[in-house]
PDB file of C-alpha atoms and ligand atoms in Angstrom:
ATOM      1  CA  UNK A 240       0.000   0.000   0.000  1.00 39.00           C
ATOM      2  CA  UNK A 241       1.387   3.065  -0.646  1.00 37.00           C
ATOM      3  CA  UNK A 242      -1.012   5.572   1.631  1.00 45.00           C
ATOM      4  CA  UNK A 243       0.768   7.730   4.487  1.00 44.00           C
ATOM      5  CA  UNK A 244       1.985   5.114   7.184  1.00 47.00           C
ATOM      6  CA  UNK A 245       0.744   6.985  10.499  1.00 47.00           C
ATOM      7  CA  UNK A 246       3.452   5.996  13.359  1.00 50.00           C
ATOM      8  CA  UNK A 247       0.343   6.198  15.703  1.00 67.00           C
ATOM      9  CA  UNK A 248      -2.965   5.652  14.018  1.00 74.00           C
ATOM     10  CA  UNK A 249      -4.643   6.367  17.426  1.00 79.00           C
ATOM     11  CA  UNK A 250      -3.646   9.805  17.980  1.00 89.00           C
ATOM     12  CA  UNK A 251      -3.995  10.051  14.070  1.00 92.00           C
ATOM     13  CA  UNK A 252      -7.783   9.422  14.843  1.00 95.00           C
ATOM     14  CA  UNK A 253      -7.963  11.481  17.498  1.00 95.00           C
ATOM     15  CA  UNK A 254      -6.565  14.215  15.755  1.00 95.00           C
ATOM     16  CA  UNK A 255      -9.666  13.946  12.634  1.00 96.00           C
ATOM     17  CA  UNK A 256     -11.965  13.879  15.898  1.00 96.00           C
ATOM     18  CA  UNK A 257     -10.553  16.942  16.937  1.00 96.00           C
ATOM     19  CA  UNK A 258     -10.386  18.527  14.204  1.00 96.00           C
ATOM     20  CA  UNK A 259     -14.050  18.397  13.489  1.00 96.00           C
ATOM     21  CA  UNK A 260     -14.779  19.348  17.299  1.00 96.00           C
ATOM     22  CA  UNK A 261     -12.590  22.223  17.084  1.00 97.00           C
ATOM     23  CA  UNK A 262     -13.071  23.626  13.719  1.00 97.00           C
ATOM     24  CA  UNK A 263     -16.728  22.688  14.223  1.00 96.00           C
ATOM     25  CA  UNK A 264     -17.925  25.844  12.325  1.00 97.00           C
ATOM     26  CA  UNK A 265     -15.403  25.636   9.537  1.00 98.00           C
ATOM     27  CA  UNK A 266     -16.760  22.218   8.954  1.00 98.00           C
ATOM     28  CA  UNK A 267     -20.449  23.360   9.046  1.00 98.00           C
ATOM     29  CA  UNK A 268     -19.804  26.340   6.631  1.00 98.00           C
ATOM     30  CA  UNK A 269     -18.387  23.959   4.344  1.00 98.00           C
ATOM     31  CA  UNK A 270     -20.802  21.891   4.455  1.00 97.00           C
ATOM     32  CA  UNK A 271     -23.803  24.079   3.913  1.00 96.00           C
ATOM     33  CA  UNK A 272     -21.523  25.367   0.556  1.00 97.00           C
ATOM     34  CA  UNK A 273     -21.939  21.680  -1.009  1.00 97.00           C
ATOM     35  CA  UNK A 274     -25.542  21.237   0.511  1.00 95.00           C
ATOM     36  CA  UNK A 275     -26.294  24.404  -1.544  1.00 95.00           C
ATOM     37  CA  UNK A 276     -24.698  23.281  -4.834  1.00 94.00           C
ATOM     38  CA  UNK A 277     -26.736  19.872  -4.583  1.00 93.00           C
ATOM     39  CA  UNK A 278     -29.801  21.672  -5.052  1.00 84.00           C
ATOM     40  CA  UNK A 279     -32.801  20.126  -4.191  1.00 79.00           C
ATOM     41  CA  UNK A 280     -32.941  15.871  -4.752  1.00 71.00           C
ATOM     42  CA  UNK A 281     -33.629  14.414  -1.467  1.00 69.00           C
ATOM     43  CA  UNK A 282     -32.453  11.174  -2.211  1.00 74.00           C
ATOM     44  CA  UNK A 283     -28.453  10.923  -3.099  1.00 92.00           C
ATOM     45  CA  UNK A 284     -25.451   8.866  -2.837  1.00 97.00           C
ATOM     46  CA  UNK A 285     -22.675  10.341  -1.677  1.00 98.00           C
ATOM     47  CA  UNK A 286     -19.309   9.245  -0.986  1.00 98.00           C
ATOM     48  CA  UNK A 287     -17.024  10.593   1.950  1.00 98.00           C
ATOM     49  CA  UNK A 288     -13.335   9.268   0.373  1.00 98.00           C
ATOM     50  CA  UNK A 289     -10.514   9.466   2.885  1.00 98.00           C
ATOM     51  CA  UNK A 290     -13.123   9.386   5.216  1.00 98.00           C
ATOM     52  CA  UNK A 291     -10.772   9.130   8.324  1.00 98.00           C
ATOM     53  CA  UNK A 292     -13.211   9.470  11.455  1.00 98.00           C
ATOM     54  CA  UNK A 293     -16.346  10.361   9.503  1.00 98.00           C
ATOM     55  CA  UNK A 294     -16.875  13.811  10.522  1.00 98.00           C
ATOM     56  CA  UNK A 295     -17.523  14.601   6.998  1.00 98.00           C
ATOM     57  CA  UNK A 296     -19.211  11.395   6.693  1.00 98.00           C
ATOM     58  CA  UNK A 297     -21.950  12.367   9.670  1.00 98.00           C
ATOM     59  CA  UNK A 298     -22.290  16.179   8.868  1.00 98.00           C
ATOM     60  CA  UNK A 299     -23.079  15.222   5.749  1.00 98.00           C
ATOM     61  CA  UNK A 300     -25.798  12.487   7.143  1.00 97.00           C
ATOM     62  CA  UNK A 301     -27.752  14.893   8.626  1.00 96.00           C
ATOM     63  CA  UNK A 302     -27.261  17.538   6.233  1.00 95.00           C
ATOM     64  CA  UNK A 303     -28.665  15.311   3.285  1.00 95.00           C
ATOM     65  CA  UNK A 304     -32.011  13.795   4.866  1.00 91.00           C
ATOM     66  CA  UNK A 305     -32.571  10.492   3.153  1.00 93.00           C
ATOM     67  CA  UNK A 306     -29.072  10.077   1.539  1.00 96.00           C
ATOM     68  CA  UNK A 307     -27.230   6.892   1.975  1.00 97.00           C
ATOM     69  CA  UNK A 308     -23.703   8.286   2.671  1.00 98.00           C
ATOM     70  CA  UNK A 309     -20.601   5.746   1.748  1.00 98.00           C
ATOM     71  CA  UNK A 310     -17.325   6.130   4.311  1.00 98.00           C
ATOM     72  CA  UNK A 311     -14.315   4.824   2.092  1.00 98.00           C
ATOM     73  CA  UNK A 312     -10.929   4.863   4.135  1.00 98.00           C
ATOM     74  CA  UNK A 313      -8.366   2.279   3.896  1.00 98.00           C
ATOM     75  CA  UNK A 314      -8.439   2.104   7.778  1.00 97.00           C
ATOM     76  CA  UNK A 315      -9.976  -0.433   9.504  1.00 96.00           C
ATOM     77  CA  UNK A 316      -9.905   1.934  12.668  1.00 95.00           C
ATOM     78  CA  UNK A 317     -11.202   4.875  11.235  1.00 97.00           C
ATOM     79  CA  UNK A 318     -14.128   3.022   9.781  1.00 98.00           C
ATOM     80  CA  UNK A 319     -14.592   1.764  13.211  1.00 97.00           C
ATOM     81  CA  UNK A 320     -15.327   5.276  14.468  1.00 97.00           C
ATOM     82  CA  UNK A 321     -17.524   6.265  11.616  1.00 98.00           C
ATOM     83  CA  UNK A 322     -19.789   3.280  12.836  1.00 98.00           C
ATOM     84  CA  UNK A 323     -19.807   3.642  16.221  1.00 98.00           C
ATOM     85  CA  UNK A 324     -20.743   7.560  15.349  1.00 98.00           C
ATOM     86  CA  UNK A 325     -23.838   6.339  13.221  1.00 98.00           C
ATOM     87  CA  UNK A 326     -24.941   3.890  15.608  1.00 98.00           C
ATOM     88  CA  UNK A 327     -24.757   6.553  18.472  1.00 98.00           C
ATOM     89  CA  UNK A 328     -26.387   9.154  15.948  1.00 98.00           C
ATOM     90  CA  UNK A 329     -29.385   7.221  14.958  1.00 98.00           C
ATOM     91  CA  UNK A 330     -27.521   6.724  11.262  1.00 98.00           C
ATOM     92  CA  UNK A 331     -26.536   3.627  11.112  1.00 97.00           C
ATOM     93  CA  UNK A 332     -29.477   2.901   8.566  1.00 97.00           C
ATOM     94  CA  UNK A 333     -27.639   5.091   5.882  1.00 97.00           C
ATOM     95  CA  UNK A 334     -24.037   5.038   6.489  1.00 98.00           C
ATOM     96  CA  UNK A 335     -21.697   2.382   5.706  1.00 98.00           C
ATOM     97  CA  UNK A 336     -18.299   2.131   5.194  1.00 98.00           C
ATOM     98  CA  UNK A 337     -16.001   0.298   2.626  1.00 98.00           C
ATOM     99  CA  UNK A 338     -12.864  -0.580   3.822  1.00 98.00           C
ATOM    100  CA  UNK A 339     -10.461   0.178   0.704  1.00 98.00           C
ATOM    101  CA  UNK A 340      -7.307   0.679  -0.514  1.00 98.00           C
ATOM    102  CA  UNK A 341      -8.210   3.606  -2.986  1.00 98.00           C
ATOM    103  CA  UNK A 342      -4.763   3.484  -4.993  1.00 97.00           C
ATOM    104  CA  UNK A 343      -5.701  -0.142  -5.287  1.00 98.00           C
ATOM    105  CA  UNK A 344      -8.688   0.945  -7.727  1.00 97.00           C
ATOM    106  CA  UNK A 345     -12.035   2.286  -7.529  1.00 98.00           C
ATOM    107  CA  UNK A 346     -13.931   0.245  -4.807  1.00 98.00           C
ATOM    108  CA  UNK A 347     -17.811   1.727  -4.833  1.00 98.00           C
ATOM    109  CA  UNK A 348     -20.359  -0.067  -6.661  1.00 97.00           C
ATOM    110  CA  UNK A 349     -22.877   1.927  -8.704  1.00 96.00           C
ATOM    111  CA  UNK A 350     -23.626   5.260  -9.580  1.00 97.00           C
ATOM    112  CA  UNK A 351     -22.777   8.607  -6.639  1.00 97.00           C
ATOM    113  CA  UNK A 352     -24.779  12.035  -6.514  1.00 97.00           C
ATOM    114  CA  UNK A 353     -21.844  13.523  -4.398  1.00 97.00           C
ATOM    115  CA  UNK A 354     -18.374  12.991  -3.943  1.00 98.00           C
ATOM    116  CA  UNK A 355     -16.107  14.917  -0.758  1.00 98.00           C
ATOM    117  CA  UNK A 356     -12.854  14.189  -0.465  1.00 98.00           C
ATOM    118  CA  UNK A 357     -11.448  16.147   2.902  1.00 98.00           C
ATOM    119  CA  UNK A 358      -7.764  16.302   3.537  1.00 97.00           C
ATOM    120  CA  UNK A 359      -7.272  13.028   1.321  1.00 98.00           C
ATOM    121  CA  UNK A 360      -6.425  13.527  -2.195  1.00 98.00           C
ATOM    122  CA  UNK A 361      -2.847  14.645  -0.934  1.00 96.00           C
ATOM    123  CA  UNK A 362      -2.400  11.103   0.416  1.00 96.00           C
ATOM    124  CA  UNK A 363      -2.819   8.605  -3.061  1.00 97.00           C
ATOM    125  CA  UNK A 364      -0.499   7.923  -5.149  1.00 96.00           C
ATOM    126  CA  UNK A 365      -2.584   8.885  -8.071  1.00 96.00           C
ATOM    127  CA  UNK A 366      -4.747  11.468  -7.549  1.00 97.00           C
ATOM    128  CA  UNK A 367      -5.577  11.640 -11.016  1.00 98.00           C
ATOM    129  CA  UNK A 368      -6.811   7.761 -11.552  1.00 98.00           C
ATOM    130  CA  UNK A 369      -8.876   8.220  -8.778  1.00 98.00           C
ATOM    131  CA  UNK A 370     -10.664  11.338  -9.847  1.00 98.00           C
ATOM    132  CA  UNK A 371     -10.897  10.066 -13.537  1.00 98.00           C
ATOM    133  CA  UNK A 372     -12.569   6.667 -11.490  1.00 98.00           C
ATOM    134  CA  UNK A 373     -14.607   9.506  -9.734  1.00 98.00           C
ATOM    135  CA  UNK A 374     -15.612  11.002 -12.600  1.00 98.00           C
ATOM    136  CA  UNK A 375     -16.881   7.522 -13.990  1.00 98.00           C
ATOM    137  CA  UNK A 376     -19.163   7.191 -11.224  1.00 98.00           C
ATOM    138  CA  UNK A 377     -20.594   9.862 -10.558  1.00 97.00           C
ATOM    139  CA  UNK A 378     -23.935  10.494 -12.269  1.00 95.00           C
ATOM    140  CA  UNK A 379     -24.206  13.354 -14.639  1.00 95.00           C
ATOM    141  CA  UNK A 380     -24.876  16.834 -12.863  1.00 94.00           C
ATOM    142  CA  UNK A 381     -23.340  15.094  -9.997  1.00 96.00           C
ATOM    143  CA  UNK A 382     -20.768  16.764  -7.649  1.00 97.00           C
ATOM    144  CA  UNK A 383     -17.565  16.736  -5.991  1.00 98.00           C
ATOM    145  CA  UNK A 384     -16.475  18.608  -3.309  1.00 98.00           C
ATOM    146  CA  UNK A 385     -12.390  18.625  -2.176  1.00 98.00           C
ATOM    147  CA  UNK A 386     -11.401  20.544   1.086  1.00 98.00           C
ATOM    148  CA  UNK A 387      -7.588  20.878   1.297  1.00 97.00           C
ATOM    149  CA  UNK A 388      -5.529  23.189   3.317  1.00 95.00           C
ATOM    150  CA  UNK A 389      -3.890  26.192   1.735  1.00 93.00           C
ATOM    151  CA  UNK A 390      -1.798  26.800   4.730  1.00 93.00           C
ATOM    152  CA  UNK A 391      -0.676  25.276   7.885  1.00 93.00           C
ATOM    153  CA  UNK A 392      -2.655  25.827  11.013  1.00 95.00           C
ATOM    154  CA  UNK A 393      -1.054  28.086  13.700  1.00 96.00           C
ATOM    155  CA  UNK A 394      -1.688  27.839  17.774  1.00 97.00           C
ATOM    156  CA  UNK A 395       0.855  30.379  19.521  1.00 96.00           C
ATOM    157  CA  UNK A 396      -0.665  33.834  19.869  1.00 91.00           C
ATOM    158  CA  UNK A 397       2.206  35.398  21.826  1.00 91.00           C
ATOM    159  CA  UNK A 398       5.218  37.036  19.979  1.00 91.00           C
ATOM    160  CA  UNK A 399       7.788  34.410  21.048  1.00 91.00           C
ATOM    161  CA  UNK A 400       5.700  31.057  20.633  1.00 93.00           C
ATOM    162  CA  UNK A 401       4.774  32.295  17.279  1.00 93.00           C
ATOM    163  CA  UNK A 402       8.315  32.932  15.925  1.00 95.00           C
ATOM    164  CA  UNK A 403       8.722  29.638  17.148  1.00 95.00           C
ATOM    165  CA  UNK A 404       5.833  28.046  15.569  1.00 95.00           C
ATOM    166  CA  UNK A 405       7.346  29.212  12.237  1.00 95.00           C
ATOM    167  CA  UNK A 406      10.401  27.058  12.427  1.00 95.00           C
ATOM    168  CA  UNK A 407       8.956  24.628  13.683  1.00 94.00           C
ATOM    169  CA  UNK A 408       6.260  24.535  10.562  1.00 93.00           C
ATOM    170  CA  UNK A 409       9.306  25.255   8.169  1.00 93.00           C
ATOM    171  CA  UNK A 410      10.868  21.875   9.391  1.00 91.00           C
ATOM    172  CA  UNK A 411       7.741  19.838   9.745  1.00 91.00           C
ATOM    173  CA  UNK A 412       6.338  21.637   6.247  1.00 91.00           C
ATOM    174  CA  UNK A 413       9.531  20.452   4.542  1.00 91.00           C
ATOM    175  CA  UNK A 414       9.362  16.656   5.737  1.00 91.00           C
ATOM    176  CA  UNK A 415       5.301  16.625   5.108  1.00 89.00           C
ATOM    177  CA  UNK A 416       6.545  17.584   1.462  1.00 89.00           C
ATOM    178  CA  UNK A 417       8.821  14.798   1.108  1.00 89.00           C
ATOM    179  CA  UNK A 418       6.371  12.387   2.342  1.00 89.00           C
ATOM    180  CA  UNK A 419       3.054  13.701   0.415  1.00 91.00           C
ATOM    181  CA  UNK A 420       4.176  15.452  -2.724  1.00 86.00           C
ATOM    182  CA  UNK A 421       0.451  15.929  -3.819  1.00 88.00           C
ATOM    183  CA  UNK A 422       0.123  18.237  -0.882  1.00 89.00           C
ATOM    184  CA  UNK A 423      -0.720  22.093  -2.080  1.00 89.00           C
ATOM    185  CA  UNK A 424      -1.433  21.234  -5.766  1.00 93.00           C
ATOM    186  CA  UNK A 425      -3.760  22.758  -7.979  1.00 96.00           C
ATOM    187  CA  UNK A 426      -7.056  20.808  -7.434  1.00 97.00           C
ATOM    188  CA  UNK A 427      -9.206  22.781  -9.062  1.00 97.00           C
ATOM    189  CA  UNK A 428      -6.535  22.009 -12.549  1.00 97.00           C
ATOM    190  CA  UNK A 429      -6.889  18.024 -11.576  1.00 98.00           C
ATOM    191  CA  UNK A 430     -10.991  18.209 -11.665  1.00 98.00           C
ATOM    192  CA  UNK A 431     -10.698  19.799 -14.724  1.00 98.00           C
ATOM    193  CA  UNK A 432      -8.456  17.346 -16.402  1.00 98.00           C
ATOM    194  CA  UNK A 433     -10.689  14.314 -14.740  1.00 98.00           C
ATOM    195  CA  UNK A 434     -13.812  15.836 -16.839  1.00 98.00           C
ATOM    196  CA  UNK A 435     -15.791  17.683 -14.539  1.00 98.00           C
ATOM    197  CA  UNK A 436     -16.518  21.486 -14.816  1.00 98.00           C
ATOM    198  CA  UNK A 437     -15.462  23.467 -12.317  1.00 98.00           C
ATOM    199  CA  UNK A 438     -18.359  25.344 -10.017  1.00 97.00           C
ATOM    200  CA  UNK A 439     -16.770  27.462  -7.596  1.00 97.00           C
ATOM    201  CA  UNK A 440     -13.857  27.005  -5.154  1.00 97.00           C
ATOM    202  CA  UNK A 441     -14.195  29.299  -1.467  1.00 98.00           C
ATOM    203  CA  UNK A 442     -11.447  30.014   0.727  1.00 98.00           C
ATOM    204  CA  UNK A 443     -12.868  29.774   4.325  1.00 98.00           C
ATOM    205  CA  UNK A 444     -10.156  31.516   6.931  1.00 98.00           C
ATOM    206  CA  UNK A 445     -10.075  29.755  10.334  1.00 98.00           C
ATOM    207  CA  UNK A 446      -9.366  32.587  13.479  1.00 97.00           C
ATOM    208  CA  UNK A 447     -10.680  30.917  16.589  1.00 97.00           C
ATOM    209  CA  UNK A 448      -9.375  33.369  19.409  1.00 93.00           C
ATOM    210  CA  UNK A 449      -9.806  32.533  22.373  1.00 89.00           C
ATOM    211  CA  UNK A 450      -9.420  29.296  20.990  1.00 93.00           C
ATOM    212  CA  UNK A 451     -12.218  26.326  22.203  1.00 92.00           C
ATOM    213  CA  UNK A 452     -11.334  24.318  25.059  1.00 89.00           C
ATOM    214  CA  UNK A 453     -10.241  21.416  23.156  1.00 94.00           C
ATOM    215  CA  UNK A 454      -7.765  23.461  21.340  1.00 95.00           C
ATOM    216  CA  UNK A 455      -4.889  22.267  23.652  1.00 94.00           C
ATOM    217  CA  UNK A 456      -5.295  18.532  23.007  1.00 94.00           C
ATOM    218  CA  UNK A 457      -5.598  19.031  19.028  1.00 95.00           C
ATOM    219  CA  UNK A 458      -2.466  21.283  18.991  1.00 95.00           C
ATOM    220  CA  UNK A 459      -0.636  18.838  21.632  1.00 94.00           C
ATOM    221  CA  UNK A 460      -1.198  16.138  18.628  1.00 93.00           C
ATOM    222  CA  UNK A 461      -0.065  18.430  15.957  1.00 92.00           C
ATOM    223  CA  UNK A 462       3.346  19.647  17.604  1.00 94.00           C
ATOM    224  CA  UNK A 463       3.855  15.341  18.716  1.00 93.00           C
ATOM    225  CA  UNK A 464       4.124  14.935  14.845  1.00 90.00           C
ATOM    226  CA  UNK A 465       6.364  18.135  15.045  1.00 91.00           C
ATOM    227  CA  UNK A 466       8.514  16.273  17.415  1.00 91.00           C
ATOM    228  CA  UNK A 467       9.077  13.469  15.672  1.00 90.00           C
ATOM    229  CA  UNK A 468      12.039  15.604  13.664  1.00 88.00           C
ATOM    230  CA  UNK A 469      13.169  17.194  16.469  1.00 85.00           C
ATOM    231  CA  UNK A 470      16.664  15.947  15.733  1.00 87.00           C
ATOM    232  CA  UNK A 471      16.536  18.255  13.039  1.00 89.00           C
ATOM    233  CA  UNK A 472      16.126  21.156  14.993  1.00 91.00           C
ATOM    234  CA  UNK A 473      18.732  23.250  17.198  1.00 92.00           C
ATOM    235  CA  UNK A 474      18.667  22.795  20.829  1.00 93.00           C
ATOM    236  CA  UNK A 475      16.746  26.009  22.065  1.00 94.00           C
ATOM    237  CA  UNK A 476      13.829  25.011  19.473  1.00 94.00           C
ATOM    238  CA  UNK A 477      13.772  21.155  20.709  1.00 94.00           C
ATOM    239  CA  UNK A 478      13.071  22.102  24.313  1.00 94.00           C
ATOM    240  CA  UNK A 479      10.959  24.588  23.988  1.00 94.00           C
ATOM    241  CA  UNK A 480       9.072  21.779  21.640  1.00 94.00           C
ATOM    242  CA  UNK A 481       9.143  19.662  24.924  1.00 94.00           C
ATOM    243  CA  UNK A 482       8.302  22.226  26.994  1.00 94.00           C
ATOM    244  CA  UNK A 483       5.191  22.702  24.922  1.00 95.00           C
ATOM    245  CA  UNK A 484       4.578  19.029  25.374  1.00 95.00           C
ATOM    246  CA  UNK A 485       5.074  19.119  28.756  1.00 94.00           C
ATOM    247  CA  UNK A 486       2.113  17.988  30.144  1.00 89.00           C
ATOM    248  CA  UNK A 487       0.605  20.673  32.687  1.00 88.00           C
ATOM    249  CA  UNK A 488       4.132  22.346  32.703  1.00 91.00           C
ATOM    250  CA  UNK A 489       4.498  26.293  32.649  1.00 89.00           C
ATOM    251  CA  UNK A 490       5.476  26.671  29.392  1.00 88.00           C
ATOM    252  CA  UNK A 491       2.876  23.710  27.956  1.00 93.00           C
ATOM    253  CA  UNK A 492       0.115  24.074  25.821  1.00 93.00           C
ATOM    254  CA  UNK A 493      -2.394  23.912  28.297  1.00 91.00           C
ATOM    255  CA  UNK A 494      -0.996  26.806  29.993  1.00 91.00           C
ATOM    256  CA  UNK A 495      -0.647  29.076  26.930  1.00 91.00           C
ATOM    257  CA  UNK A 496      -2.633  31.706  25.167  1.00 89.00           C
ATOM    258  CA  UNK A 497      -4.038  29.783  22.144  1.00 95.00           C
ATOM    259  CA  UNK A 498      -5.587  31.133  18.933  1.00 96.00           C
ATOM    260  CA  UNK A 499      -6.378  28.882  15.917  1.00 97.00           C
ATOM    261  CA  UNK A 500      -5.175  30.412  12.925  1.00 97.00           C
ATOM    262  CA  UNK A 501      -5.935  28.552   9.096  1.00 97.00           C
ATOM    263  CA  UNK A 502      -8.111  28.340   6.161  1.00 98.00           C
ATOM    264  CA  UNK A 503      -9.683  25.514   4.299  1.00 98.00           C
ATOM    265  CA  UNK A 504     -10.431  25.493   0.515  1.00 98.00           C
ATOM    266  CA  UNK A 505     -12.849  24.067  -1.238  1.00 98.00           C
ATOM    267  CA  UNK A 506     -13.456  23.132  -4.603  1.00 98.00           C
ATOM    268  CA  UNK A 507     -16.810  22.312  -6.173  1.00 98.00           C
ATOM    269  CA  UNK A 508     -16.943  20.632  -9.415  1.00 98.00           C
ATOM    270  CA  UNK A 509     -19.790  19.029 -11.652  1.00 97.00           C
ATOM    271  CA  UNK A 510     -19.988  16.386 -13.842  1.00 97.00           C
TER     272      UNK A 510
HETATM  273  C1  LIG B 686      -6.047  13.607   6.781  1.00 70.01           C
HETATM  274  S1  LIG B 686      -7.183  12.277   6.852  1.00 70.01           S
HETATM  275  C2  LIG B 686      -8.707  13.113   6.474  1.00 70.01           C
HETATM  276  C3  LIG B 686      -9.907  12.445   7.037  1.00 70.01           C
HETATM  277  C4  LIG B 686     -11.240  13.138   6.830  1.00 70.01           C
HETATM  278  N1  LIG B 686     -11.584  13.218   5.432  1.00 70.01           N
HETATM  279  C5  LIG B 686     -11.243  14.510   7.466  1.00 70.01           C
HETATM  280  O1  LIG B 686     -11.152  15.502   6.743  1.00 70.01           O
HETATM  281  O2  LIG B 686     -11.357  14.590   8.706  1.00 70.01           O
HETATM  282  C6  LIG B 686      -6.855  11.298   5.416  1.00 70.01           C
HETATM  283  C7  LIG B 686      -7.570   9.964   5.411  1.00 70.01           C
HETATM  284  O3  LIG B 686      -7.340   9.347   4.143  1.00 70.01           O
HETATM  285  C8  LIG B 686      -7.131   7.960   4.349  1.00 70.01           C
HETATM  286  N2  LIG B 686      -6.328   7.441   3.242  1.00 70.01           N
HETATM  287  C9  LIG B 686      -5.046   7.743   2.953  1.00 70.01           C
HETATM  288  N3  LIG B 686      -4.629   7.051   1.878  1.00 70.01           N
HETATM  289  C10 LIG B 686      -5.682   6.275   1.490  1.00 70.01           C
HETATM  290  C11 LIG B 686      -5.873   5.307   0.451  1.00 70.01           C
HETATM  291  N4  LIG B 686      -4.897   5.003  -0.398  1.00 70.01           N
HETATM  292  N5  LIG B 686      -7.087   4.716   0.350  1.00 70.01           N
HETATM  293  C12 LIG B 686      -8.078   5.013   1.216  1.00 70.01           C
HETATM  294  N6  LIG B 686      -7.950   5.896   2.214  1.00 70.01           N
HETATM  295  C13 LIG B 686      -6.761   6.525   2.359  1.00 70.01           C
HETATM  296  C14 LIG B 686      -6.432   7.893   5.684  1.00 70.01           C
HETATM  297  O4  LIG B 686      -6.596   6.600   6.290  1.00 70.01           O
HETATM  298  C15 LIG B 686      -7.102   9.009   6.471  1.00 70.01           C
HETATM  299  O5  LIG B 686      -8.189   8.531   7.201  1.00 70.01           O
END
């Protein structure tokens, strides 16, 4: 398989769960942006691909009344989450989940309605196959949606912890690069050459100051994949990385002045 290997698939999972808790109204302003373009048929099929935790999957549940909404995600524990969430959200009679490799080939039977693809794209090792298999499926006037990040999200709000934020993304942006070359490409290009016509694309800017409670755990994820190149980084830098990881220490996240700074972009295509 050649998908991202997370070193920790747990707090991989958590991280998706946070992310949809903390960016909750990101993800509902994106949502209502497809939910408009669908116009009015009640009954779809849609497809969450890259699914991770299903936060796209559920929001998109509710939002579609009467749509049977596909999870695909080639992990097992992922998929576990998006089922437990349906069960627990009365929506287990219209979400499933296929358990798929997606560079493997195209693994959805039958026609879709709607196709979002969240933070996923980046990860295949053939975007292009995969939209063109898209493409194939989807029924014409259908949609697609893709949601990809146009910069990296920020935490530190003071002066000091922001310079050092900065180096710290430099060196984590430059291995993310190496590992996911799709990342920051021109998506709106790639529909294009798949077949479909392009509808809109929206820029939605992320400022969440005071940031939400939960804000400490999801950035205590995102600088734990930080650390895992701390080698690469001079001494000062590395321990104030721990420091930040420090539990309940005075310099940790929990202790800090947090303010969620990013943007989300999404493209809407038809066929
Ligand atoms: C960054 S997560 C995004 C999850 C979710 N769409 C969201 O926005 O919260 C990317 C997801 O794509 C899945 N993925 C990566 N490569 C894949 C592949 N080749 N086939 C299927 N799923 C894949 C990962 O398992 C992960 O759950």
């Amino acid at each position: 398989m050649s998908h991202d290997h997370h070193h920790d698939d747990t707090s991989f999972a958590d991280l998706l769960d946070l992310d949809g808790d903390v960016l909750h109204e990101y993800w509902a302003d994106a949502l209502s942006f497809v939910r408009r373009a669908a116009g009015d048929d009640q009954r779809q099929r849609i497809v969450d691909l890259g699914a991770g935790t299903g936060t796209g999957t559920l929001r998109l549940a509710h939002r579609f009344a009467g749509a049977e909404v596909i999870a695909v995600d080639a992990s097992a524990e992922m998929l576990h989450r998006v089922r437990a969430k349906a069960l627990d959200q009365g929506l287990a009679d219209r979400v499933t989940t296929i358990h798929a490799d997606l560079d493997e080939g195209w693994p959805v039977p039958g026609p879709v309605d709607v196709t979002w693809a969240s933070l996923s794209l980046h990860h295949l090792a053939d975007p292009d196959r995969v939209l063109r298999d898209v493409h194939a499926a989807t029924r014409p006037g259908g949609l697609i949606a893709v949601a990809e990040f146009p910069v990296q999200i920020r935490f530190l709000a003071d002066e000091a912890g922001s310079a050092l934020e900065t180096r710290l993304l430099e060196l984590f942006g430059r291995h993310q690069a190496e590992r996911l070359p799709e990342l920051g490409s021109d998506w709106a290009a790639r529909l294009t050459a798949a077949g479909f016509t392009l509808l809109d694309e929206r820029t939605f800017d992320i400022d969440l100051a005071p940031a939400p409670p939960a804000a400490a755990d999801y950035a205590a994820i995102w600088f734990g994949r930080v650390r895992r190149h701390a080698d690469d980084l001079d001494p000062a830098d590395a321990a104030a990385l721990s420091a930040l990881l420090d539990g309940d220490g005075p310099g940790s996240l929990r202790r800090r002045e947090l303010r969620i700074r990013g943007a989300r972009t999404v493209t809407l295509a038809r066929r």
